[in-house]
XYZ file of C-alpha atoms in Angstrom:
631
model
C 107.776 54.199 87.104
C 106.926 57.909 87.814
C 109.214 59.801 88.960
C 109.388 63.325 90.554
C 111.605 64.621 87.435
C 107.717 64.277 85.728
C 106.856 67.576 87.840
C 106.413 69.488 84.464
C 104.234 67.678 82.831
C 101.389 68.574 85.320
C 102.271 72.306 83.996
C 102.288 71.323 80.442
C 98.766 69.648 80.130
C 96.691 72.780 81.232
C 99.083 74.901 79.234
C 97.995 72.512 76.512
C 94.788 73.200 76.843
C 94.909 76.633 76.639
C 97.086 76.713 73.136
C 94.086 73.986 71.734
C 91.140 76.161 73.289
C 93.164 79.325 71.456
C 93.463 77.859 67.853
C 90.578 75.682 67.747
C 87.733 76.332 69.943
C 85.415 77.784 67.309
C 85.372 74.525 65.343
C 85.200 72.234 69.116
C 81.904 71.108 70.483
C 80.272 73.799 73.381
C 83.548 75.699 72.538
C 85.788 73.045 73.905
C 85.597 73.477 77.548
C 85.151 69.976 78.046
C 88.982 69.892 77.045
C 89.942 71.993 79.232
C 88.386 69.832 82.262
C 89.683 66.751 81.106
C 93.408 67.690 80.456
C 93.622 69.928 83.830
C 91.413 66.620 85.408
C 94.217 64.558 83.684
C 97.224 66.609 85.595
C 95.247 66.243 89.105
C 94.995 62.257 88.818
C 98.980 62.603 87.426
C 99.699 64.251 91.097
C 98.901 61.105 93.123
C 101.548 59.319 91.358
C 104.032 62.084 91.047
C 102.962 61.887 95.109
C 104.463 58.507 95.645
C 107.518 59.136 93.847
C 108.328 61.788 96.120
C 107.842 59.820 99.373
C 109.694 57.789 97.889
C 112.422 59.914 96.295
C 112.680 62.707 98.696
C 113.169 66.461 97.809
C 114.917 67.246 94.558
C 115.944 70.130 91.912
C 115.722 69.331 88.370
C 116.626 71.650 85.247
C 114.430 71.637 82.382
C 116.307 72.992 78.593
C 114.225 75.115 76.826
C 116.308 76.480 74.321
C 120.183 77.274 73.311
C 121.424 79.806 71.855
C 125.083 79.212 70.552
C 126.962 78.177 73.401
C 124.359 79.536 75.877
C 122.140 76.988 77.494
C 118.540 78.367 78.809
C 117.267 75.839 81.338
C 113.932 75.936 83.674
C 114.927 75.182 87.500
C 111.953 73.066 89.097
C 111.931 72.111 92.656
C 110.254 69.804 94.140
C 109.509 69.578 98.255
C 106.844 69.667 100.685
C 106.097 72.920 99.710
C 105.912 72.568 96.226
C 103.779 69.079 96.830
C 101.147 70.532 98.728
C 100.480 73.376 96.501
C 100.526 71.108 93.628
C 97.821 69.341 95.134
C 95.872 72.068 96.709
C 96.064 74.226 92.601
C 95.065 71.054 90.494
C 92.299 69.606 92.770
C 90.585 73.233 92.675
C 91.214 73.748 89.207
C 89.331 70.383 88.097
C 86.656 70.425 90.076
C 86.299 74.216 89.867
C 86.220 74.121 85.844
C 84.145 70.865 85.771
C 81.286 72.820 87.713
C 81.856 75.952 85.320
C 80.549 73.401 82.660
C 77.306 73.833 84.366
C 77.616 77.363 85.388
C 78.526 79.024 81.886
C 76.779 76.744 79.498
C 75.261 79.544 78.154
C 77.505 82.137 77.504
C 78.758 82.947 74.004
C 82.617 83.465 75.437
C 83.067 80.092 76.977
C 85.949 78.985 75.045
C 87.988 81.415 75.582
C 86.578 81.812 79.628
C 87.799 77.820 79.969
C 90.959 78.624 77.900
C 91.955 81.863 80.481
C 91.306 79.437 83.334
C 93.636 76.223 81.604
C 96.742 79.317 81.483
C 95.761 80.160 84.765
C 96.420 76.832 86.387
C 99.442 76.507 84.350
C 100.745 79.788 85.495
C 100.129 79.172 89.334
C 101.739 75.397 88.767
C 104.706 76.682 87.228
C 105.105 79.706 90.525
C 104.646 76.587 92.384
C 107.279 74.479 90.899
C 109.534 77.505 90.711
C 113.167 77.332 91.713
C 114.343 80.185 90.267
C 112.854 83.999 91.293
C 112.998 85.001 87.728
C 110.546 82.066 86.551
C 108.688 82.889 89.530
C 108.316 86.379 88.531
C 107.226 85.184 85.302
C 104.541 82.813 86.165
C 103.707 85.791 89.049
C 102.872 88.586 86.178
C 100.776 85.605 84.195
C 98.566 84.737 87.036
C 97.571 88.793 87.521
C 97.571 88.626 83.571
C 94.970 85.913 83.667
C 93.423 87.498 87.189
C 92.936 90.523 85.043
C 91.170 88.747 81.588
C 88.544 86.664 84.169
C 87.447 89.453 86.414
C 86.759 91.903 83.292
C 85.314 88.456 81.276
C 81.712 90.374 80.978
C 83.400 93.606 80.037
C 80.449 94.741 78.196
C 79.635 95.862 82.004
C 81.072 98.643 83.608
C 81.724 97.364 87.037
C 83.350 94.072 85.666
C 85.527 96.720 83.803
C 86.420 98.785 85.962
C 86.751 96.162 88.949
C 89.343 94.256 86.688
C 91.543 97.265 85.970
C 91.279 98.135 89.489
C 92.786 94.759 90.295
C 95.501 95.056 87.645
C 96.723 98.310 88.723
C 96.445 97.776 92.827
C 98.619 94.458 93.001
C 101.077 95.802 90.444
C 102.057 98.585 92.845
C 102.987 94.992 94.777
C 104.627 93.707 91.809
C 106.858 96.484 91.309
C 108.090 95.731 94.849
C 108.642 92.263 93.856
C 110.851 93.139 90.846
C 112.827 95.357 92.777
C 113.684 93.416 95.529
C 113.984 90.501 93.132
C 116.995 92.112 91.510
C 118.566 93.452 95.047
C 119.217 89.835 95.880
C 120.154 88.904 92.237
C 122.738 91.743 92.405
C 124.126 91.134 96.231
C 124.060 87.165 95.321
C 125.264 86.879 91.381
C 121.996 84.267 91.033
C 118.106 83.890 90.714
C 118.141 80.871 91.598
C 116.498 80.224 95.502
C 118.944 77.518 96.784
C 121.640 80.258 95.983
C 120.024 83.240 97.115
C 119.753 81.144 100.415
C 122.656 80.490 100.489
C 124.840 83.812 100.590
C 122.238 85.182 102.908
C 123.251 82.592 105.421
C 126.504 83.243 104.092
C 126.931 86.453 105.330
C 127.426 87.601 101.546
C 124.250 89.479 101.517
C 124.903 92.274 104.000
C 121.586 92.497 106.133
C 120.393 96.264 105.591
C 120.149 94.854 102.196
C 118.107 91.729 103.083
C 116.152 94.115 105.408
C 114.928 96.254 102.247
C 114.427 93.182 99.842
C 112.294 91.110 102.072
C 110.293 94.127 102.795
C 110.149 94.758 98.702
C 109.432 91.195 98.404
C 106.617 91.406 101.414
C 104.835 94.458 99.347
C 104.498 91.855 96.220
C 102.922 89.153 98.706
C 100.465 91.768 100.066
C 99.264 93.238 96.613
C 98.959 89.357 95.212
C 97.098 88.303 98.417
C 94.817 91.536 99.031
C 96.020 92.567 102.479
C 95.517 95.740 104.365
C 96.455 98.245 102.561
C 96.186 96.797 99.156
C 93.739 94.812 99.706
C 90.514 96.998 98.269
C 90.897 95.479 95.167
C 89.434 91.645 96.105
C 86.530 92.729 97.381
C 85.345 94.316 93.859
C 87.438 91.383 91.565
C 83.181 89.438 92.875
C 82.223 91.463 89.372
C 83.677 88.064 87.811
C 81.828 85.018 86.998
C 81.060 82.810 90.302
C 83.984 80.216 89.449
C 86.489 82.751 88.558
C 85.988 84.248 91.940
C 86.052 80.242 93.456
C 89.230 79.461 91.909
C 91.219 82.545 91.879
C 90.721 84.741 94.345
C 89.673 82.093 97.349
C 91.870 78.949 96.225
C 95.057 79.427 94.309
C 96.193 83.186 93.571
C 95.529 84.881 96.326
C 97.308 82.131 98.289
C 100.550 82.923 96.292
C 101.401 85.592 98.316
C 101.365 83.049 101.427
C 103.477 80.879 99.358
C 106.272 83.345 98.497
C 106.712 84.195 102.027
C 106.837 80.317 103.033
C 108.920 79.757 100.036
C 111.395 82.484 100.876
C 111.244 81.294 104.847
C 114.720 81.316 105.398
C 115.151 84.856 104.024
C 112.706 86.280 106.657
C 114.401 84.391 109.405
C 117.633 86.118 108.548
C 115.354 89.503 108.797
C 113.207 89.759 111.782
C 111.911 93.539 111.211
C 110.334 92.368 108.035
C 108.869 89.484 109.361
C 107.453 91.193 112.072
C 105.808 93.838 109.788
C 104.402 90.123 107.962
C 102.413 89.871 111.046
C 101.095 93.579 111.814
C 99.658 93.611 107.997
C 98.000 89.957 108.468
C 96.571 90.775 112.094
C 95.338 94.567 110.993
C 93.805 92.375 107.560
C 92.378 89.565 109.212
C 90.597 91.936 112.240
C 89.771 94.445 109.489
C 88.482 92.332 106.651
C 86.268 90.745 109.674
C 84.795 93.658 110.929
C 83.546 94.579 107.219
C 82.140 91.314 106.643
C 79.830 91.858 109.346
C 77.810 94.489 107.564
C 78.678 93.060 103.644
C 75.194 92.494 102.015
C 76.560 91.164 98.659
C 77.676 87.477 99.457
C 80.377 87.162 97.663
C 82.092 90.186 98.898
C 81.131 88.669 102.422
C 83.206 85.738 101.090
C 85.565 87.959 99.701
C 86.942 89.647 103.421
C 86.847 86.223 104.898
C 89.225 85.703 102.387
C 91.089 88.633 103.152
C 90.889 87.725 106.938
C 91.706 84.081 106.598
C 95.184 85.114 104.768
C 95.626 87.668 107.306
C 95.802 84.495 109.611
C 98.273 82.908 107.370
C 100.544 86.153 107.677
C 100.398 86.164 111.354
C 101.223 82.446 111.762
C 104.700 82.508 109.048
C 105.077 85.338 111.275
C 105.968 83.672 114.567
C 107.509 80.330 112.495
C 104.422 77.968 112.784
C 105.108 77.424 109.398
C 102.985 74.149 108.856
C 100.062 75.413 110.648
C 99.901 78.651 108.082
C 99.874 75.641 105.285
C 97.661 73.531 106.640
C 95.200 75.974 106.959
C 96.034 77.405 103.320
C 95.361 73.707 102.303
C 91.997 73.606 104.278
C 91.034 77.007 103.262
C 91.240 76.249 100.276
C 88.457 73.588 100.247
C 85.681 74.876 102.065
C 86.263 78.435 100.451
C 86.181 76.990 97.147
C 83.090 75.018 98.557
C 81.441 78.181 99.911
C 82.075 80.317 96.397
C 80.755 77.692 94.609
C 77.683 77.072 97.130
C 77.063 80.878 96.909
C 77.054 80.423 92.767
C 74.367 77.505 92.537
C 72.310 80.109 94.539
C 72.993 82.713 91.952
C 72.678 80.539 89.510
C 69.073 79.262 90.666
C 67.738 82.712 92.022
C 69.882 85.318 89.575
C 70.041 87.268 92.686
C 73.314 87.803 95.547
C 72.011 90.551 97.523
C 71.342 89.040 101.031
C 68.361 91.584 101.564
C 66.725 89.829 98.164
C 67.797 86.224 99.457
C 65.927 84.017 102.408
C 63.474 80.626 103.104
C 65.874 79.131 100.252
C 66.256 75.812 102.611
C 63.735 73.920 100.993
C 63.673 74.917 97.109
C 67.689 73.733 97.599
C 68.060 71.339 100.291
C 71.407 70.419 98.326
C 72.831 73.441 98.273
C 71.963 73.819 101.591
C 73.897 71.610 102.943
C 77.037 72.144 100.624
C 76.588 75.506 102.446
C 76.491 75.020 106.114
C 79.493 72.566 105.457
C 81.521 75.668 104.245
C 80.366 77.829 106.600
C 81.101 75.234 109.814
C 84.651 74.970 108.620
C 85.264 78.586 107.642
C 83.721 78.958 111.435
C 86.409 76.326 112.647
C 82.973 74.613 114.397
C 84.583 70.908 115.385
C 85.237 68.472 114.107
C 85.749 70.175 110.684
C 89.015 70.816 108.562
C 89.118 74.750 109.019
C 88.828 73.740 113.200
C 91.702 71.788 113.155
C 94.046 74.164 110.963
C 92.841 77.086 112.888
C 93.734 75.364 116.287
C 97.428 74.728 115.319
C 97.899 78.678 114.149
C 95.713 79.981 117.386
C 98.508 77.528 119.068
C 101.633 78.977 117.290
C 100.141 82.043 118.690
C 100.317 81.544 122.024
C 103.785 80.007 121.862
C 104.763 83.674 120.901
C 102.582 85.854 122.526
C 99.405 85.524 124.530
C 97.981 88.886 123.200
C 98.304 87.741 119.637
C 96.181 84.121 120.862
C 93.866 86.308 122.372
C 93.565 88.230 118.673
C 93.405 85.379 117.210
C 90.335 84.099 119.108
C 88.413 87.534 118.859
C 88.834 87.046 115.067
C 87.556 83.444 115.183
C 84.495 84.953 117.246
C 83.830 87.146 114.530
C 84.842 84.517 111.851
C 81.897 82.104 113.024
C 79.409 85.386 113.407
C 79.357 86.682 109.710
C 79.645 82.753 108.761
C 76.202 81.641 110.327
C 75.123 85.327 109.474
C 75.534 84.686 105.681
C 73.556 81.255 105.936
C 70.758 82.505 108.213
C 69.869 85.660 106.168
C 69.890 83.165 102.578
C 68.571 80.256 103.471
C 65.893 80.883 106.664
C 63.180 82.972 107.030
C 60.536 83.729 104.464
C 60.681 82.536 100.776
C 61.798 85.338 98.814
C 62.738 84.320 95.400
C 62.090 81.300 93.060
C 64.661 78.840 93.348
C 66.029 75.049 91.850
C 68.147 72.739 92.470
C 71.813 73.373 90.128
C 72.609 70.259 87.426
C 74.267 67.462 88.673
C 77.712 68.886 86.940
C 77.507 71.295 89.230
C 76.378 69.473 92.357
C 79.142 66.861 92.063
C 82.008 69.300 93.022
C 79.524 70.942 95.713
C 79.794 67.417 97.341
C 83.383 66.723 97.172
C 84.409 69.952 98.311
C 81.854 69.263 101.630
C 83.589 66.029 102.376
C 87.131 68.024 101.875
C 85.720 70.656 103.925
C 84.546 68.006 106.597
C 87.099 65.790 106.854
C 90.436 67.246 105.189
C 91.719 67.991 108.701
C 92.192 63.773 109.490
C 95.571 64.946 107.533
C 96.923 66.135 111.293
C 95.983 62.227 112.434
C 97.178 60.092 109.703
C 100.763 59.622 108.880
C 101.837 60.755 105.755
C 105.233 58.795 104.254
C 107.886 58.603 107.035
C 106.357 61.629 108.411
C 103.956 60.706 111.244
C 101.321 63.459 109.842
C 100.746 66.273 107.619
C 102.401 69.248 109.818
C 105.384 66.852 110.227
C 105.831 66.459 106.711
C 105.682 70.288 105.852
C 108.149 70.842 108.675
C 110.062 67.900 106.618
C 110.489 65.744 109.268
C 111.552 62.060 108.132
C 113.744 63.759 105.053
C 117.238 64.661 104.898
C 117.571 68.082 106.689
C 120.669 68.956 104.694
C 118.839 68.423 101.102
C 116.598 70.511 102.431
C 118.727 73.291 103.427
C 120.818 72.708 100.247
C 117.505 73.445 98.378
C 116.651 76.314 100.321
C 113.495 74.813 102.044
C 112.194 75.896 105.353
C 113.233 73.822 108.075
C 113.788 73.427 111.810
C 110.150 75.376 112.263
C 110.059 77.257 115.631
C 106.837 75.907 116.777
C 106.494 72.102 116.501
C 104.176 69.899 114.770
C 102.259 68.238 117.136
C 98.799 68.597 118.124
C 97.806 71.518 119.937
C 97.163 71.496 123.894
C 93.375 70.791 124.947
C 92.882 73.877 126.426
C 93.604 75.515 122.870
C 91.319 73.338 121.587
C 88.848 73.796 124.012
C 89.255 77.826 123.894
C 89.008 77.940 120.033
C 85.253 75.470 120.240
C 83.980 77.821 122.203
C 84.408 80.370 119.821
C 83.332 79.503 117.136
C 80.300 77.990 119.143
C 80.003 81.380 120.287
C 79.847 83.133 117.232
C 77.863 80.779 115.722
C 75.060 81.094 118.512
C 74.727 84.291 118.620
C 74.228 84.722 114.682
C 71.609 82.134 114.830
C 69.852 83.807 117.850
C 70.149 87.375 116.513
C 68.991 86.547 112.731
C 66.876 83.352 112.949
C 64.165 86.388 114.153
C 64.495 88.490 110.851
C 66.212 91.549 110.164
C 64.405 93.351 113.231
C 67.122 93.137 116.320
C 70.371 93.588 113.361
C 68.454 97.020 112.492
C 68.160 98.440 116.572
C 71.923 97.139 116.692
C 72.685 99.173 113.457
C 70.644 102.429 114.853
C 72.669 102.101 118.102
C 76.313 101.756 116.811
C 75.315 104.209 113.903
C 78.662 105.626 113.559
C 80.681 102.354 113.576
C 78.298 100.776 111.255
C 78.406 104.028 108.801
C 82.354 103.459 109.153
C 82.355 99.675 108.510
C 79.825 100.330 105.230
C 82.358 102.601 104.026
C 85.357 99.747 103.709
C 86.273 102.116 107.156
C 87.190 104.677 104.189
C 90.356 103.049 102.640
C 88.682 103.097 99.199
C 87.450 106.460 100.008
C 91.088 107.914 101.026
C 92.300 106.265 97.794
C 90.089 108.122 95.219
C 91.014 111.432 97.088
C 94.927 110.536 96.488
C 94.331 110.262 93.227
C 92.131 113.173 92.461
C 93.687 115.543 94.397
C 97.362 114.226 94.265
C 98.128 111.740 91.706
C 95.859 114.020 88.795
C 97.544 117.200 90.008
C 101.056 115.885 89.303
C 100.409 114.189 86.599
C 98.895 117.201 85.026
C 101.671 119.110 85.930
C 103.903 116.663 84.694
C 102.511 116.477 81.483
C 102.323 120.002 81.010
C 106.049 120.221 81.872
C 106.414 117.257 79.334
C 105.015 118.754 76.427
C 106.119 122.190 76.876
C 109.404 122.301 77.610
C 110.592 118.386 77.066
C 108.733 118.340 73.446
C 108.081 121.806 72.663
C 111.046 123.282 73.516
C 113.867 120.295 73.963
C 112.765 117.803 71.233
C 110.708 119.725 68.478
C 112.738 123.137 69.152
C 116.015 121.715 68.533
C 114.529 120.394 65.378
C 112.853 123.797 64.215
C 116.636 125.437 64.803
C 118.511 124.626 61.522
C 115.684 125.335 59.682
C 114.861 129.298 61.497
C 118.483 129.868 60.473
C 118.725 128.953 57.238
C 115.688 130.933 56.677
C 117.595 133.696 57.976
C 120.593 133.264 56.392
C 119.286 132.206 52.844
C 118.805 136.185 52.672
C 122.273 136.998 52.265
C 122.859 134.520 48.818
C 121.378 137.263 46.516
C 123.323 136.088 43.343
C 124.952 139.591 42.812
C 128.971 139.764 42.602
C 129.724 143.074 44.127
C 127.319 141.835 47.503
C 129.834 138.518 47.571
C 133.134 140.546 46.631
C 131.962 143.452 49.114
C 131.864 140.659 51.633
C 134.755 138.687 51.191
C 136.439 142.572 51.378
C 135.218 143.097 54.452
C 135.973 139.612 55.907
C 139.620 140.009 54.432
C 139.883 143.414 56.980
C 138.776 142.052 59.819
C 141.138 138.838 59.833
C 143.986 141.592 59.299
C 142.989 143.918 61.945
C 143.418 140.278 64.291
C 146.302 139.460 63.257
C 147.757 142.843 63.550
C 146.466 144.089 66.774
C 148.722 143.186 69.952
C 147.741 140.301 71.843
């Protein structure tokens, strides 16, 4: 019988994958990526299984040996919980139907081994952050995913955006990472452990003092933001859309730039001990998700119009852990991650047919890809929160944690899903009505089967809130982890006792967040179903704003002028410092000193008596005149 304990083997079969793909994919058929499907496929049928066991087994830590070392033990703390379940499910369900459709989409590049094997250590890496008990193997299996992030976004490297767009990913989230560390070894230093149950632990303890647990949450809030592209490190995501179509599908829509979500959840308890740095959680996620959806409004390039939803969508997440609705910020991770994923790879089989993503080159696409089309407006309903979709029903319980807190923040939140539903129906007016502008087919069947399962996912995921789920009576109950022990729980360091309940959200919440997205959604369809005349007076009229929003409202801009004018300078200065006076003068001048003196002094051995005799004389007289003078 399966048991929870078997948690690492759905880590171990795409890290498998990745060794085989490493060593052998020049002698494999197409490169091997077909191995790569069917072991990461073979880990997402393992988690239904692995499911059962724990409904059945309840939450539980396990240690995995890796190695000794003398009398030193090196073990691998896993933890499994409602947390760790849900991600599991939400990472291997993208990651298999995400790489099976990449069959289709890079048949014909030369690189697809190794573009299948980076994506096999990717899931691995985002399983094992998952399954993490311990913040040094999270840190770990952090640094890997923005390792892989880094190799997929720069895969065509031979071009100079994909280049530069993946080094400007690497470099912006490891100014979070650094953040990360730090605080990471604050709490290891206040607590004696890495381990989460016992970090928990002496901060409700009392043992680590709360200035402290002020400045590490913050630290550990900076890694989240980098990892998960919010405002003000969040100009990297936009640009990572250089990568291929499923890169940008799997990694930065469904799985890493979720993690950042995840280590807040994950570190719950920490944050409740610190309210400052929770509340600075939700001023970055509103200022992201109001930002990001502003920008999308005027994005030509779909993807990056996908791309700020994204950043929006997670700025929702950060609000809702932000006032303790908890299971509402994961339920709408778990539904975000569907339809995005469905919308990413919707937005590729139109790439893929046309070879164009420019919106102004895209339109009257409806009939060459009636498929597609649909796969599309599925997305875009649920990213919309139109009901009775997935992303409506996840949406509703964070606009209703909102107004348990605050009414101006529910009021935010519905402006945003205005917006939300605006650029949605925007994106598939201006590609798929109007005018045929490009030649167009249908994508293969390989890539049309995980079109259709993400729609129905997109569709219907949100029957989760309805059905009951093990001895919870539904999904937000069993993320709050109702029906389990609450003292394993707290033992392990999970998040319980959530602030805003679990239940379904009043009808006038409901009601209020329809008629937003119905409203957003109308008047995108009445302003572009017409062409691009009445979006162009708009654009003439607001001038200014829309010269603003163009510019990224001139974050990017603001950041190459740092740099330039600041960051350059110093370092200039710095190295002119270091090589002048650190090498020069410190390092190779201390060096160059015995040898300028015994130049010197090799002058005096002339070989001739007298000089020797003259000076030992002379030396002779002065050691007398010492000794003889009065001290």
């Amino acid at each position: 019988m399966v048991s929870t304990a078997w948690a690492w083997v759905l880590v171990a079969l795409p890290l498998l994958a990745f060794l085989l793909l490493v060593g052998l994919r020049r002698w494999l058929p197409n490169e091997g990526g077909w191995l790569a499907v069917a072991l990461t496929g073979l880990a997402a049928a393992l988690f239904w299984p692995l499911l059962a066991a724990f409904l059945r087994e309840g939450p539980q830590i396990y240690q995995l040996d890796w190695f000794a070392l003398g009398p030193y033990q090196f073990t691998i703390p896993y933890l499994v919980d409602p947390l760790a379940i849900t991600l599991l499910g939400v990472v291997l369900t993208c990651s298999a139907l995400i790489q099976l459709y990449s069959l289709g989409y890079m048949a014909e590049e030369e690189r697809r081994g190794w573009f299948f094997a980076v994506m096999a250590l990717f899931t691995a890496a985002m399983l094992g952050l998952v399954l993490s008990a311990s913040l040094l193997t999270l840190y770990i299996c952090w640094e890997l995913v923005g390792l892989c992030s880094y190799l997929l976004i720069g895969f065509w490297h031979e071009r100079p955006r994909a280049a530069e767009a993946a080094k400007k990913a690497f470099i912006t989230t490891r100014v979070g990472d650094v953040g990360l560390l730090i605080g990471i070894l604050l709490l290891f230093r206040a607590s004696g452990s890495f381990a989460i149950p016992d970090v928990v632990a002496a901060a409700r303890a009392g043992t680590i003092e709360s200035p402290l647990l002020l400045v590490a949450t913050v630290l550990l809030l900076l890694g989240a933001i980098g990892k998960s592209g919010q405002f003000p490190l969040h100009v990297w995501l936009p640009d990572a859309m250089e990568g291929p179509t499923p890169v940008s599908a799997l990694i930065h829509a469904a799985t890493m730039v979720t993690a950042g979500v995840y280590l807040l959840a994950r570190l719950s308890p920490l944050y409740e001990l610190a309210p400052p740095a929770l509340a600075l959680a939700g001023g970055v996620g509103l200022v992201s998700a109001a930002g990001a959806a502003l920008l999308a409004l005027v994005e030509t390039d779909s993807k990056r119009v996908l791309a700020y939803s994204t950043i929006s969508q997670l700025g929702l997440m950060f609000l809702a852990l932000s006032v303790g609705a908890f299971p509402a910020a994961i339920f709408h991770l778990t539904t975000h991650a569907a339809f995005k994923a469905l919308l990413f790879l919707a937005v590729g089989a139109i790439i893929h047919a046309t070879g164009r993503q420019s919106l102004d080159e895209l339109s009257g696409l409806r009939q060459a890809l009636p498929l597609t089309t649909m796969a599309l407006l599925a997305g875009v309903a649920a990213l919309a929160g139109i009901p009775p979709t997935s992303g409506y029903l996840s949406k509703d319980e964070i606009l209703h944690g909102l107004l348990d807190r605050q009414l101006l923040l529910f009021l935010g939140g519905l402006l945003i899903s205005v917006l939300t539903a605006f650029y949605s129906f925007r994106l598939w007016c201006r590609a798929l009505l109007g005018p045929p502008r490009a030649q167009a087919h249908e994508a293969p069947a390989v890539m049309l089967v995980p079109l259709g399962i993400f729609s129905l996912l997109a569709l219907g995921l949100g029957v989760l809130v309805l059905l009951p789920l093990g001895v919870a009576p539904n999904f937000l109950a069993f993320l709050a982890g109702e029906g389990l022990p609450a003292e394993r729980l707290l033992a392990l360091g999970s998040y319980v006792a959530p602030h805003h309940a679990a239940g379904p959200p009043s009808g006038g919440v409901l009601l209020a967040s329809a008629l937003a997205a119905l409203g957003g959604a109308a008047v995108a369809g009445a302003v572009y179903r017409r062409g691009e005349a009445a979006p162009a007076q708009w654009r003439q009229r607001l001038s200014g704003i829309a010269w603003l929003l163009e510019r990224g409202f001139l974050v990017d801009a603001g950041y190459s002028w740092l740099v330039r004018r600041v960051v350059l300078v110093l370092a200039t200065l710095i190295d002119w410092f270091d090589r002048r006076w650190v090498n020069d003068t410190g390092v190779n001048g201390t060096a160059r000193l015995p040898a300028r003196l015994g130049e010197r002094l090799r002058y005096l051995q002339t070989g001739n008596f007298s000089t020797y005799g003259l000076a030992m004389v002379a030396g002779l007289v002065v050691l007398a005149a010492l000794t003889l003078v009065p001290r």
